[in-house]
mmCIF file of C-alpha atoms in Angstrom:
data_model
loop_
_atom_site.group_PDB
_atom_site.id
_atom_site.type_symbol
_atom_site.label_atom_id
_atom_site.label_comp_id
_atom_site.label_asym_id
_atom_site.label_seq_id
_atom_site.Cartn_x
_atom_site.Cartn_y
_atom_site.Cartn_z
ATOM 1 C CA MET A 1 -14.941 -30.519 -6.325
ATOM 2 C CA THR A 2 -13.137 -27.359 -7.386
ATOM 3 C CA ALA A 3 -9.483 -27.341 -6.371
ATOM 4 C CA VAL A 4 -8.323 -24.589 -4.004
ATOM 5 C CA ASN A 5 -4.605 -23.767 -3.857
ATOM 6 C CA GLU A 6 -3.293 -21.526 -1.101
ATOM 7 C CA LEU A 7 0.101 -20.217 -0.036
ATOM 8 C CA ARG A 8 1.459 -17.931 2.681
ATOM 9 C CA PHE A 9 4.927 -16.468 2.177
ATOM 10 C CA ARG A 10 7.016 -13.306 2.452
ATOM 11 C CA ALA A 11 7.049 -10.806 -0.405
ATOM 12 C CA MET A 12 7.624 -7.077 -0.798
ATOM 13 C CA GLY A 13 8.783 -6.863 2.821
ATOM 14 C CA SER A 14 5.405 -8.110 4.088
ATOM 15 C CA ASP A 15 3.375 -11.220 4.793
ATOM 16 C CA ALA A 16 1.675 -12.397 1.591
ATOM 17 C CA HIS A 17 -1.304 -14.715 1.157
ATOM 18 C CA LEU A 18 -2.554 -16.115 -2.139
ATOM 19 C CA VAL A 19 -5.690 -18.178 -2.747
ATOM 20 C CA VAL A 20 -6.498 -19.530 -6.218
ATOM 21 C CA VAL A 21 -9.825 -21.280 -6.830
ATOM 22 C CA GLY A 22 -9.986 -23.619 -9.814
ATOM 23 C CA GLY A 23 -8.131 -23.167 -13.082
ATOM 24 C CA PRO A 24 -5.198 -25.073 -14.551
ATOM 25 C CA GLN A 25 -2.249 -26.282 -12.508
ATOM 26 C CA GLY A 26 0.591 -23.844 -12.029
ATOM 27 C CA LEU A 27 -1.465 -20.670 -11.567
ATOM 28 C CA LEU A 28 -0.412 -20.273 -7.942
ATOM 29 C CA GLU A 29 3.265 -20.685 -8.813
ATOM 30 C CA ASP A 30 2.896 -18.226 -11.692
ATOM 31 C CA ALA A 31 1.379 -15.687 -9.311
ATOM 32 C CA VAL A 32 4.268 -16.054 -6.859
ATOM 33 C CA GLN A 33 6.793 -15.574 -9.670
ATOM 34 C CA ARG A 34 4.924 -12.503 -10.915
ATOM 35 C CA ILE A 35 4.967 -10.920 -7.455
ATOM 36 C CA ASP A 36 8.700 -11.579 -7.260
ATOM 37 C CA GLN A 37 9.193 -9.980 -10.697
ATOM 38 C CA LEU A 38 7.316 -6.865 -9.607
ATOM 39 C CA GLU A 39 9.348 -6.680 -6.400
ATOM 40 C CA GLN A 40 12.569 -6.939 -8.408
ATOM 41 C CA ARG A 41 11.406 -4.008 -10.535
ATOM 42 C CA TRP A 42 9.921 -1.810 -7.805
ATOM 43 C CA SER A 43 11.746 -2.326 -4.516
ATOM 44 C CA ARG A 44 13.843 0.581 -3.244
ATOM 45 C CA PHE A 45 15.864 -2.001 -1.307
ATOM 46 C CA ILE A 46 17.020 -3.891 -4.425
ATOM 47 C CA ASP A 47 19.839 -1.922 -6.002
ATOM 48 C CA SER A 48 19.176 -3.284 -9.509
ATOM 49 C CA SER A 49 15.465 -2.370 -9.484
ATOM 50 C CA GLU A 50 14.037 0.092 -11.965
ATOM 51 C CA ILE A 51 12.908 2.313 -9.090
ATOM 52 C CA CYS A 52 16.451 2.532 -7.739
ATOM 53 C CA GLU A 53 17.710 3.394 -11.217
ATOM 54 C CA LEU A 54 15.004 6.060 -11.588
ATOM 55 C CA ASN A 55 16.128 7.585 -8.300
ATOM 56 C CA ARG A 56 19.782 7.533 -9.315
ATOM 57 C CA ARG A 57 18.915 9.242 -12.603
ATOM 58 C CA ALA A 58 16.387 11.773 -11.309
ATOM 59 C CA GLY A 59 16.314 14.678 -13.744
ATOM 60 C CA CYS A 60 16.929 12.396 -16.744
ATOM 61 C CA ASP A 61 14.661 10.264 -18.920
ATOM 62 C CA LEU A 62 14.831 6.517 -18.290
ATOM 63 C CA MET A 63 13.223 3.706 -20.295
ATOM 64 C CA VAL A 64 11.401 1.320 -17.965
ATOM 65 C CA SER A 65 9.041 -1.656 -18.188
ATOM 66 C CA ALA A 66 5.315 -1.283 -18.768
ATOM 67 C CA ASP A 67 4.799 -2.369 -15.140
ATOM 68 C CA THR A 68 6.860 0.541 -13.849
ATOM 69 C CA VAL A 69 5.193 3.004 -16.200
ATOM 70 C CA LEU A 70 1.852 1.908 -14.773
ATOM 71 C CA LEU A 71 3.154 2.236 -11.205
ATOM 72 C CA VAL A 72 4.337 5.804 -11.789
ATOM 73 C CA GLU A 73 1.122 6.746 -13.581
ATOM 74 C CA ARG A 74 -1.014 5.368 -10.752
ATOM 75 C CA ALA A 75 1.141 7.139 -8.145
ATOM 76 C CA VAL A 76 0.727 10.504 -9.885
ATOM 77 C CA GLU A 77 -3.005 9.881 -10.238
ATOM 78 C CA ALA A 78 -3.190 9.062 -6.524
ATOM 79 C CA TRP A 79 -1.374 12.301 -5.672
ATOM 80 C CA ARG A 80 -3.954 14.253 -7.654
ATOM 81 C CA LEU A 81 -6.974 12.376 -6.272
ATOM 82 C CA THR A 82 -5.879 12.909 -2.665
ATOM 83 C CA GLY A 83 -4.908 16.553 -3.095
ATOM 84 C CA GLY A 84 -1.319 15.679 -2.242
ATOM 85 C CA GLY A 85 -2.258 13.594 0.804
ATOM 86 C CA PHE A 86 -0.468 10.721 -0.898
ATOM 87 C CA ASP A 87 2.873 11.670 -2.420
ATOM 88 C CA PRO A 88 5.280 9.112 -3.944
ATOM 89 C CA THR A 89 8.255 11.482 -3.632
ATOM 90 C CA VAL A 90 8.578 11.338 0.169
ATOM 91 C CA LEU A 91 11.648 9.100 -0.082
ATOM 92 C CA GLY A 92 13.977 11.698 1.428
ATOM 93 C CA SER A 93 11.654 12.174 4.401
ATOM 94 C CA VAL A 94 11.353 8.406 4.876
ATOM 95 C CA LEU A 95 15.127 8.028 4.895
ATOM 96 C CA ARG A 96 15.613 10.924 7.319
ATOM 97 C CA ALA A 97 13.041 9.314 9.639
ATOM 98 C CA GLY A 98 15.297 6.244 9.811
ATOM 99 C CA TYR A 99 13.545 3.872 7.397
ATOM 100 C CA ASP A 100 16.681 3.351 5.315
ATOM 101 C CA VAL A 101 16.783 -0.457 5.268
ATOM 102 C CA SER A 102 14.119 -3.120 4.771
ATOM 103 C CA PHE A 103 11.840 -3.206 7.806
ATOM 104 C CA ASP A 104 12.789 -6.851 8.382
ATOM 105 C CA LYS A 105 16.341 -5.657 9.104
ATOM 106 C CA MET A 106 15.554 -2.624 11.258
ATOM 107 C CA CYS A 107 16.344 -2.475 14.960
ATOM 108 C CA ASP A 108 13.559 -1.472 17.342
ATOM 109 C CA ASN A 109 15.696 1.315 18.778
ATOM 110 C CA ARG A 110 18.401 3.159 16.878
ATOM 111 C CA ALA A 111 20.890 5.502 18.466
ATOM 112 C CA VAL A 112 21.043 7.815 15.447
ATOM 113 C CA VAL A 113 19.718 8.158 11.918
ATOM 114 C CA THR A 114 22.567 7.638 9.494
ATOM 115 C CA SER A 115 20.815 9.033 6.409
ATOM 116 C CA THR A 116 21.655 12.602 5.454
ATOM 117 C CA SER A 117 19.418 12.539 2.382
ATOM 118 C CA THR A 118 18.692 15.933 0.849
ATOM 119 C CA LEU A 119 15.939 14.636 -1.426
ATOM 120 C CA LEU A 120 12.917 16.928 -1.646
ATOM 121 C CA ILE A 121 9.198 16.291 -2.088
ATOM 122 C CA GLY A 122 8.069 17.173 -5.612
ATOM 123 C CA CYS A 123 5.496 15.069 -7.469
ATOM 124 C CA THR A 124 4.340 17.950 -9.677
ATOM 125 C CA ASP A 125 6.948 17.554 -12.394
ATOM 126 C CA ILE A 126 7.075 13.757 -12.799
ATOM 127 C CA ARG A 127 6.907 13.058 -16.530
ATOM 128 C CA VAL A 128 5.791 9.903 -18.372
ATOM 129 C CA ASP A 129 6.135 9.671 -22.151
ATOM 130 C CA GLY A 130 5.522 6.171 -23.489
ATOM 131 C CA PRO A 131 8.144 3.918 -21.885
ATOM 132 C CA MET A 132 10.190 6.919 -20.711
ATOM 133 C CA VAL A 133 9.887 8.237 -17.152
ATOM 134 C CA ARG A 134 11.631 11.246 -15.622
ATOM 135 C CA LEU A 135 11.653 12.200 -11.972
ATOM 136 C CA PRO A 136 12.339 15.829 -11.062
ATOM 137 C CA ALA A 137 15.984 16.405 -10.150
ATOM 138 C CA GLY A 138 16.540 16.269 -6.400
ATOM 139 C CA THR A 139 13.559 14.002 -5.682
ATOM 140 C CA GLY A 140 13.205 10.296 -4.946
ATOM 141 C CA PHE A 141 10.338 7.884 -5.657
ATOM 142 C CA ASP A 142 9.141 5.505 -2.933
ATOM 143 C CA PRO A 143 6.535 2.966 -4.150
ATOM 144 C CA GLY A 144 5.516 2.261 -0.548
ATOM 145 C CA GLY A 145 2.066 0.789 -0.132
ATOM 146 C CA ILE A 146 0.811 1.684 -3.606
ATOM 147 C CA GLY A 147 3.298 -0.818 -5.022
ATOM 148 C CA LYS A 148 1.787 -3.656 -2.987
ATOM 149 C CA GLY A 149 -1.738 -2.578 -3.877
ATOM 150 C CA LEU A 150 -1.016 -2.330 -7.582
ATOM 151 C CA ALA A 151 0.803 -5.674 -7.512
ATOM 152 C CA ALA A 152 -2.314 -7.281 -6.025
ATOM 153 C CA ASP A 153 -4.415 -5.756 -8.823
ATOM 154 C CA ILE A 154 -2.059 -6.925 -11.554
ATOM 155 C CA VAL A 155 -1.709 -10.453 -10.220
ATOM 156 C CA ILE A 156 -5.399 -11.079 -9.632
ATOM 157 C CA ASP A 157 -6.264 -9.909 -13.154
ATOM 158 C CA GLU A 158 -3.625 -12.237 -14.605
ATOM 159 C CA VAL A 159 -4.720 -15.211 -12.477
ATOM 160 C CA LEU A 160 -8.324 -14.813 -13.600
ATOM 161 C CA ALA A 161 -7.211 -14.381 -17.214
ATOM 162 C CA GLY A 162 -5.286 -17.645 -16.771
ATOM 163 C CA GLY A 163 -8.489 -19.530 -16.042
ATOM 164 C CA ALA A 164 -9.051 -19.302 -12.272
ATOM 165 C CA GLU A 165 -12.649 -19.219 -11.069
ATOM 166 C CA GLY A 166 -11.686 -16.918 -8.228
ATOM 167 C CA ALA A 167 -8.681 -15.550 -6.395
ATOM 168 C CA CYS A 168 -7.491 -13.552 -3.397
ATOM 169 C CA VAL A 169 -4.183 -11.682 -3.319
ATOM 170 C CA ASN A 170 -3.145 -10.144 0.009
ATOM 171 C CA LEU A 171 0.162 -8.294 0.135
ATOM 172 C CA GLY A 172 0.809 -6.833 3.553
ATOM 173 C CA GLY A 173 -2.832 -5.940 4.109
ATOM 174 C CA ASP A 174 -3.476 -4.635 0.599
ATOM 175 C CA LEU A 175 -6.026 -7.195 -0.511
ATOM 176 C CA ARG A 176 -7.899 -7.784 -3.777
ATOM 177 C CA VAL A 177 -10.517 -10.468 -4.387
ATOM 178 C CA ALA A 178 -12.537 -11.521 -7.428
ATOM 179 C CA GLY A 179 -14.629 -14.442 -8.625
ATOM 180 C CA SER A 180 -15.711 -17.395 -6.514
ATOM 181 C CA SER A 181 -14.376 -17.878 -3.000
ATOM 182 C CA PRO A 182 -13.455 -21.386 -1.771
ATOM 183 C CA GLN A 183 -16.991 -21.612 -0.349
ATOM 184 C CA GLY A 184 -18.490 -20.494 -3.668
ATOM 185 C CA GLU A 185 -19.866 -17.289 -2.147
ATOM 186 C CA SER A 186 -18.498 -13.817 -1.407
ATOM 187 C CA TRP A 187 -15.099 -13.378 0.210
ATOM 188 C CA THR A 188 -14.936 -12.522 3.917
ATOM 189 C CA ILE A 189 -12.160 -10.233 5.167
ATOM 190 C CA ALA A 190 -11.481 -9.479 8.826
ATOM 191 C CA VAL A 191 -10.652 -5.933 9.920
ATOM 192 C CA GLU A 192 -8.396 -6.302 12.953
ATOM 193 C CA ASP A 193 -8.119 -4.167 16.057
ATOM 194 C CA PRO A 194 -4.773 -2.305 15.765
ATOM 195 C CA TRP A 195 -3.883 -2.981 19.405
ATOM 196 C CA THR A 196 -5.011 -6.572 19.928
ATOM 197 C CA GLY A 197 -5.116 -8.020 16.423
ATOM 198 C CA GLU A 198 -8.595 -9.407 17.116
ATOM 199 C CA PRO A 199 -11.295 -8.944 14.443
ATOM 200 C CA ILE A 200 -13.533 -5.930 15.042
ATOM 201 C CA THR A 201 -15.710 -6.520 11.992
ATOM 202 C CA LEU A 202 -15.994 -8.732 8.923
ATOM 203 C CA VAL A 203 -16.237 -7.297 5.411
ATOM 204 C CA GLY A 204 -17.985 -9.278 2.678
ATOM 205 C CA LEU A 205 -16.998 -8.693 -0.951
ATOM 206 C CA SER A 206 -17.849 -10.487 -4.160
ATOM 207 C CA ALA A 207 -15.148 -8.453 -5.908
ATOM 208 C CA GLY A 208 -13.003 -5.517 -4.882
ATOM 209 C CA SER A 209 -10.338 -4.482 -2.427
ATOM 210 C CA VAL A 210 -9.718 -3.763 1.222
ATOM 211 C CA ALA A 211 -6.617 -1.916 2.454
ATOM 212 C CA THR A 212 -5.596 -0.794 5.924
ATOM 213 C CA SER A 213 -3.104 1.856 7.002
ATOM 214 C CA THR A 214 -2.015 2.127 10.625
ATOM 215 C CA THR A 215 0.634 3.967 12.606
ATOM 216 C CA LEU A 216 0.874 1.182 15.194
ATOM 217 C CA ARG A 217 2.661 -1.587 13.293
ATOM 218 C CA ARG A 218 5.704 -0.393 11.338
ATOM 219 C CA ARG A 219 7.248 1.483 14.238
ATOM 220 C CA TRP A 220 10.746 2.041 15.556
ATOM 221 C CA SER A 221 12.506 4.615 17.699
ATOM 222 C CA VAL A 222 15.547 6.821 17.242
ATOM 223 C CA ASP A 223 17.350 7.688 20.480
ATOM 224 C CA GLY A 224 14.178 6.760 22.338
ATOM 225 C CA GLN A 225 11.871 8.901 20.200
ATOM 226 C CA PRO A 226 9.073 6.934 18.458
ATOM 227 C CA ARG A 227 8.882 6.982 14.657
ATOM 228 C CA HIS A 228 6.626 5.295 12.088
ATOM 229 C CA HIS A 229 6.522 4.954 8.317
ATOM 230 C CA LEU A 230 3.506 7.138 7.463
ATOM 231 C CA ILE A 231 5.062 10.402 6.372
ATOM 232 C CA ASP A 232 2.850 13.485 6.116
ATOM 233 C CA PRO A 233 3.853 15.211 2.840
ATOM 234 C CA ALA A 234 2.738 18.541 4.313
ATOM 235 C CA THR A 235 5.421 18.386 7.021
ATOM 236 C CA GLY A 236 7.938 15.825 5.801
ATOM 237 C CA HIS A 237 7.732 14.062 9.178
ATOM 238 C CA PRO A 238 5.907 10.998 10.532
ATOM 239 C CA SER A 239 2.216 11.768 10.911
ATOM 240 C CA THR A 240 0.883 13.180 14.192
ATOM 241 C CA SER A 241 -2.737 12.451 13.198
ATOM 242 C CA ASP A 242 -5.102 11.410 15.982
ATOM 243 C CA LEU A 243 -6.170 8.460 13.814
ATOM 244 C CA VAL A 244 -4.279 5.202 14.320
ATOM 245 C CA LEU A 245 -6.018 3.071 11.688
ATOM 246 C CA THR A 246 -7.997 3.517 8.502
ATOM 247 C CA THR A 247 -9.540 0.699 6.468
ATOM 248 C CA VAL A 248 -10.851 1.455 2.980
ATOM 249 C CA ILE A 249 -13.038 -0.585 0.631
ATOM 250 C CA ALA A 250 -12.627 0.220 -3.074
ATOM 251 C CA GLY A 251 -12.730 -1.456 -6.445
ATOM 252 C CA GLU A 252 -8.955 -1.716 -6.829
ATOM 253 C CA ALA A 253 -6.237 -2.248 -4.249
ATOM 254 C CA TRP A 254 -3.995 0.643 -5.334
ATOM 255 C CA MET A 255 -6.915 3.024 -4.781
ATOM 256 C CA ALA A 256 -7.870 1.477 -1.437
ATOM 257 C CA GLU A 257 -4.249 1.769 -0.260
ATOM 258 C CA VAL A 258 -3.711 5.432 -1.144
ATOM 259 C CA MET A 259 -7.108 6.493 0.176
ATOM 260 C CA ALA A 260 -6.478 4.670 3.470
ATOM 261 C CA LYS A 261 -3.192 6.514 3.897
ATOM 262 C CA ALA A 262 -4.574 9.910 2.874
ATOM 263 C CA ILE A 263 -7.620 9.616 5.153
ATOM 264 C CA LEU A 264 -5.457 8.649 8.136
ATOM 265 C CA LEU A 265 -3.136 11.618 7.590
ATOM 266 C CA ARG A 266 -6.066 14.054 7.561
ATOM 267 C CA GLY A 267 -7.070 13.257 11.141
ATOM 268 C CA SER A 268 -10.514 12.640 12.583
ATOM 269 C CA GLN A 269 -11.928 16.119 11.983
ATOM 270 C CA ARG A 270 -11.350 16.034 8.221
ATOM 271 C CA ALA A 271 -11.026 12.302 7.635
ATOM 272 C CA PHE A 272 -13.815 11.823 5.106
ATOM 273 C CA ASP A 273 -13.546 15.163 3.290
ATOM 274 C CA ILE A 274 -11.876 13.505 0.300
ATOM 275 C CA VAL A 275 -14.303 10.564 0.147
ATOM 276 C CA ASN A 276 -16.733 11.913 -2.441
ATOM 277 C CA ASP A 277 -17.096 8.735 -4.464
ATOM 278 C CA SER A 278 -19.692 6.112 -3.567
ATOM 279 C CA GLN A 279 -17.203 3.468 -4.738
ATOM 280 C CA VAL A 280 -14.901 4.272 -1.788
ATOM 281 C CA GLN A 281 -15.960 3.505 1.800
ATOM 282 C CA ALA A 282 -13.901 3.837 4.964
ATOM 283 C CA LEU A 283 -13.624 3.047 8.654
ATOM 284 C CA THR A 284 -11.370 4.974 11.050
ATOM 285 C CA ILE A 285 -10.152 4.326 14.593
ATOM 286 C CA ASP A 286 -8.690 7.151 16.680
ATOM 287 C CA VAL A 287 -6.169 7.101 19.521
ATOM 288 C CA ASN A 288 -8.965 6.596 22.062
ATOM 289 C CA GLY A 289 -10.442 3.643 20.186
ATOM 290 C CA GLY A 290 -13.338 5.633 18.756
ATOM 291 C CA GLN A 291 -14.687 4.295 15.463
ATOM 292 C CA ARG A 292 -16.354 6.133 12.588
ATOM 293 C CA THR A 293 -17.443 4.977 9.137
ATOM 294 C CA THR A 294 -18.631 6.524 5.928
ATOM 295 C CA PRO A 295 -22.382 6.002 5.364
ATOM 296 C CA GLY A 296 -21.906 3.180 2.845
ATOM 297 C CA PHE A 297 -19.389 1.135 4.816
ATOM 298 C CA ARG A 298 -22.032 -0.833 6.691
ATOM 299 C CA GLN A 299 -23.536 -2.229 3.498
ATOM 300 C CA PHE A 300 -20.482 -4.510 3.396
ATOM 301 C CA THR A 301 -20.653 -5.592 7.038
ATOM 302 C CA GLY A 302 -22.756 -5.944 10.182
ATOM 303 C CA ALA A 303 -22.513 -3.692 13.189
ATOM 304 C CA ILE A 304 -19.040 -2.678 14.318
ATOM 305 C CA ALA A 305 -17.939 -4.496 17.457
ATOM 306 C CA SER A 306 -17.479 -2.267 20.500
#
């Protein structure tokens, strides 16, 4: 019988879940260490991270690891693909909204926002030249969800290259699967109701990614006024979209993550305008509980529960 190794833990400020099917001993532990390495390089809450150093030296060239080069390249690509709906330079807006410490350490209600950040949004002039990266002066880079999605992509590729027959990497809802599941068939992923947490549909994938963005989970308030972490680059403030959840199916987790965020920010009237690729499918839920899907979403699942 093929061995299945599984672990649930905390990583990148989120709940993480790894499943490794088959392969040599130690693959699961290697995957955990790799996720930790990426967090050490990418977290804006770890002062020694390469992202923090990039932000401190915005306007100057900085030599970084190949992992961080890839992260920045993917973030710029995501900005272009979404027409600016995803922007990695919203750090100043995130800080001014009150998300200035790891979410694990945030209070539900804050009297005031202490950050007086003057950082601007400006992805246009990010430069990558070999191992050198330069952020525009006066901007700040926030890996946000794309960091978790890309980490899932990197780790699953390395686990399979290490000899696993199959694997699942789930980092805070950014999930990538490939190869054989523990049952030897496709992988089954539950899409949960944003209010109750109960499954509303099951997605079946032999390989690929599922990512969900919602305004109902990472929430806090400042002087009684509700805030959440999904910043609209067009306004610099938490989104006021009438969508509360978007789930996207795509080939890679970084793509699923940024498309989920960009679709949610567009609101129900324009939600699927940027979905012009048959390799990307989406489901949305609005504030009244109404559900819509792209035409190809149902090929991965049965009927949506009412």
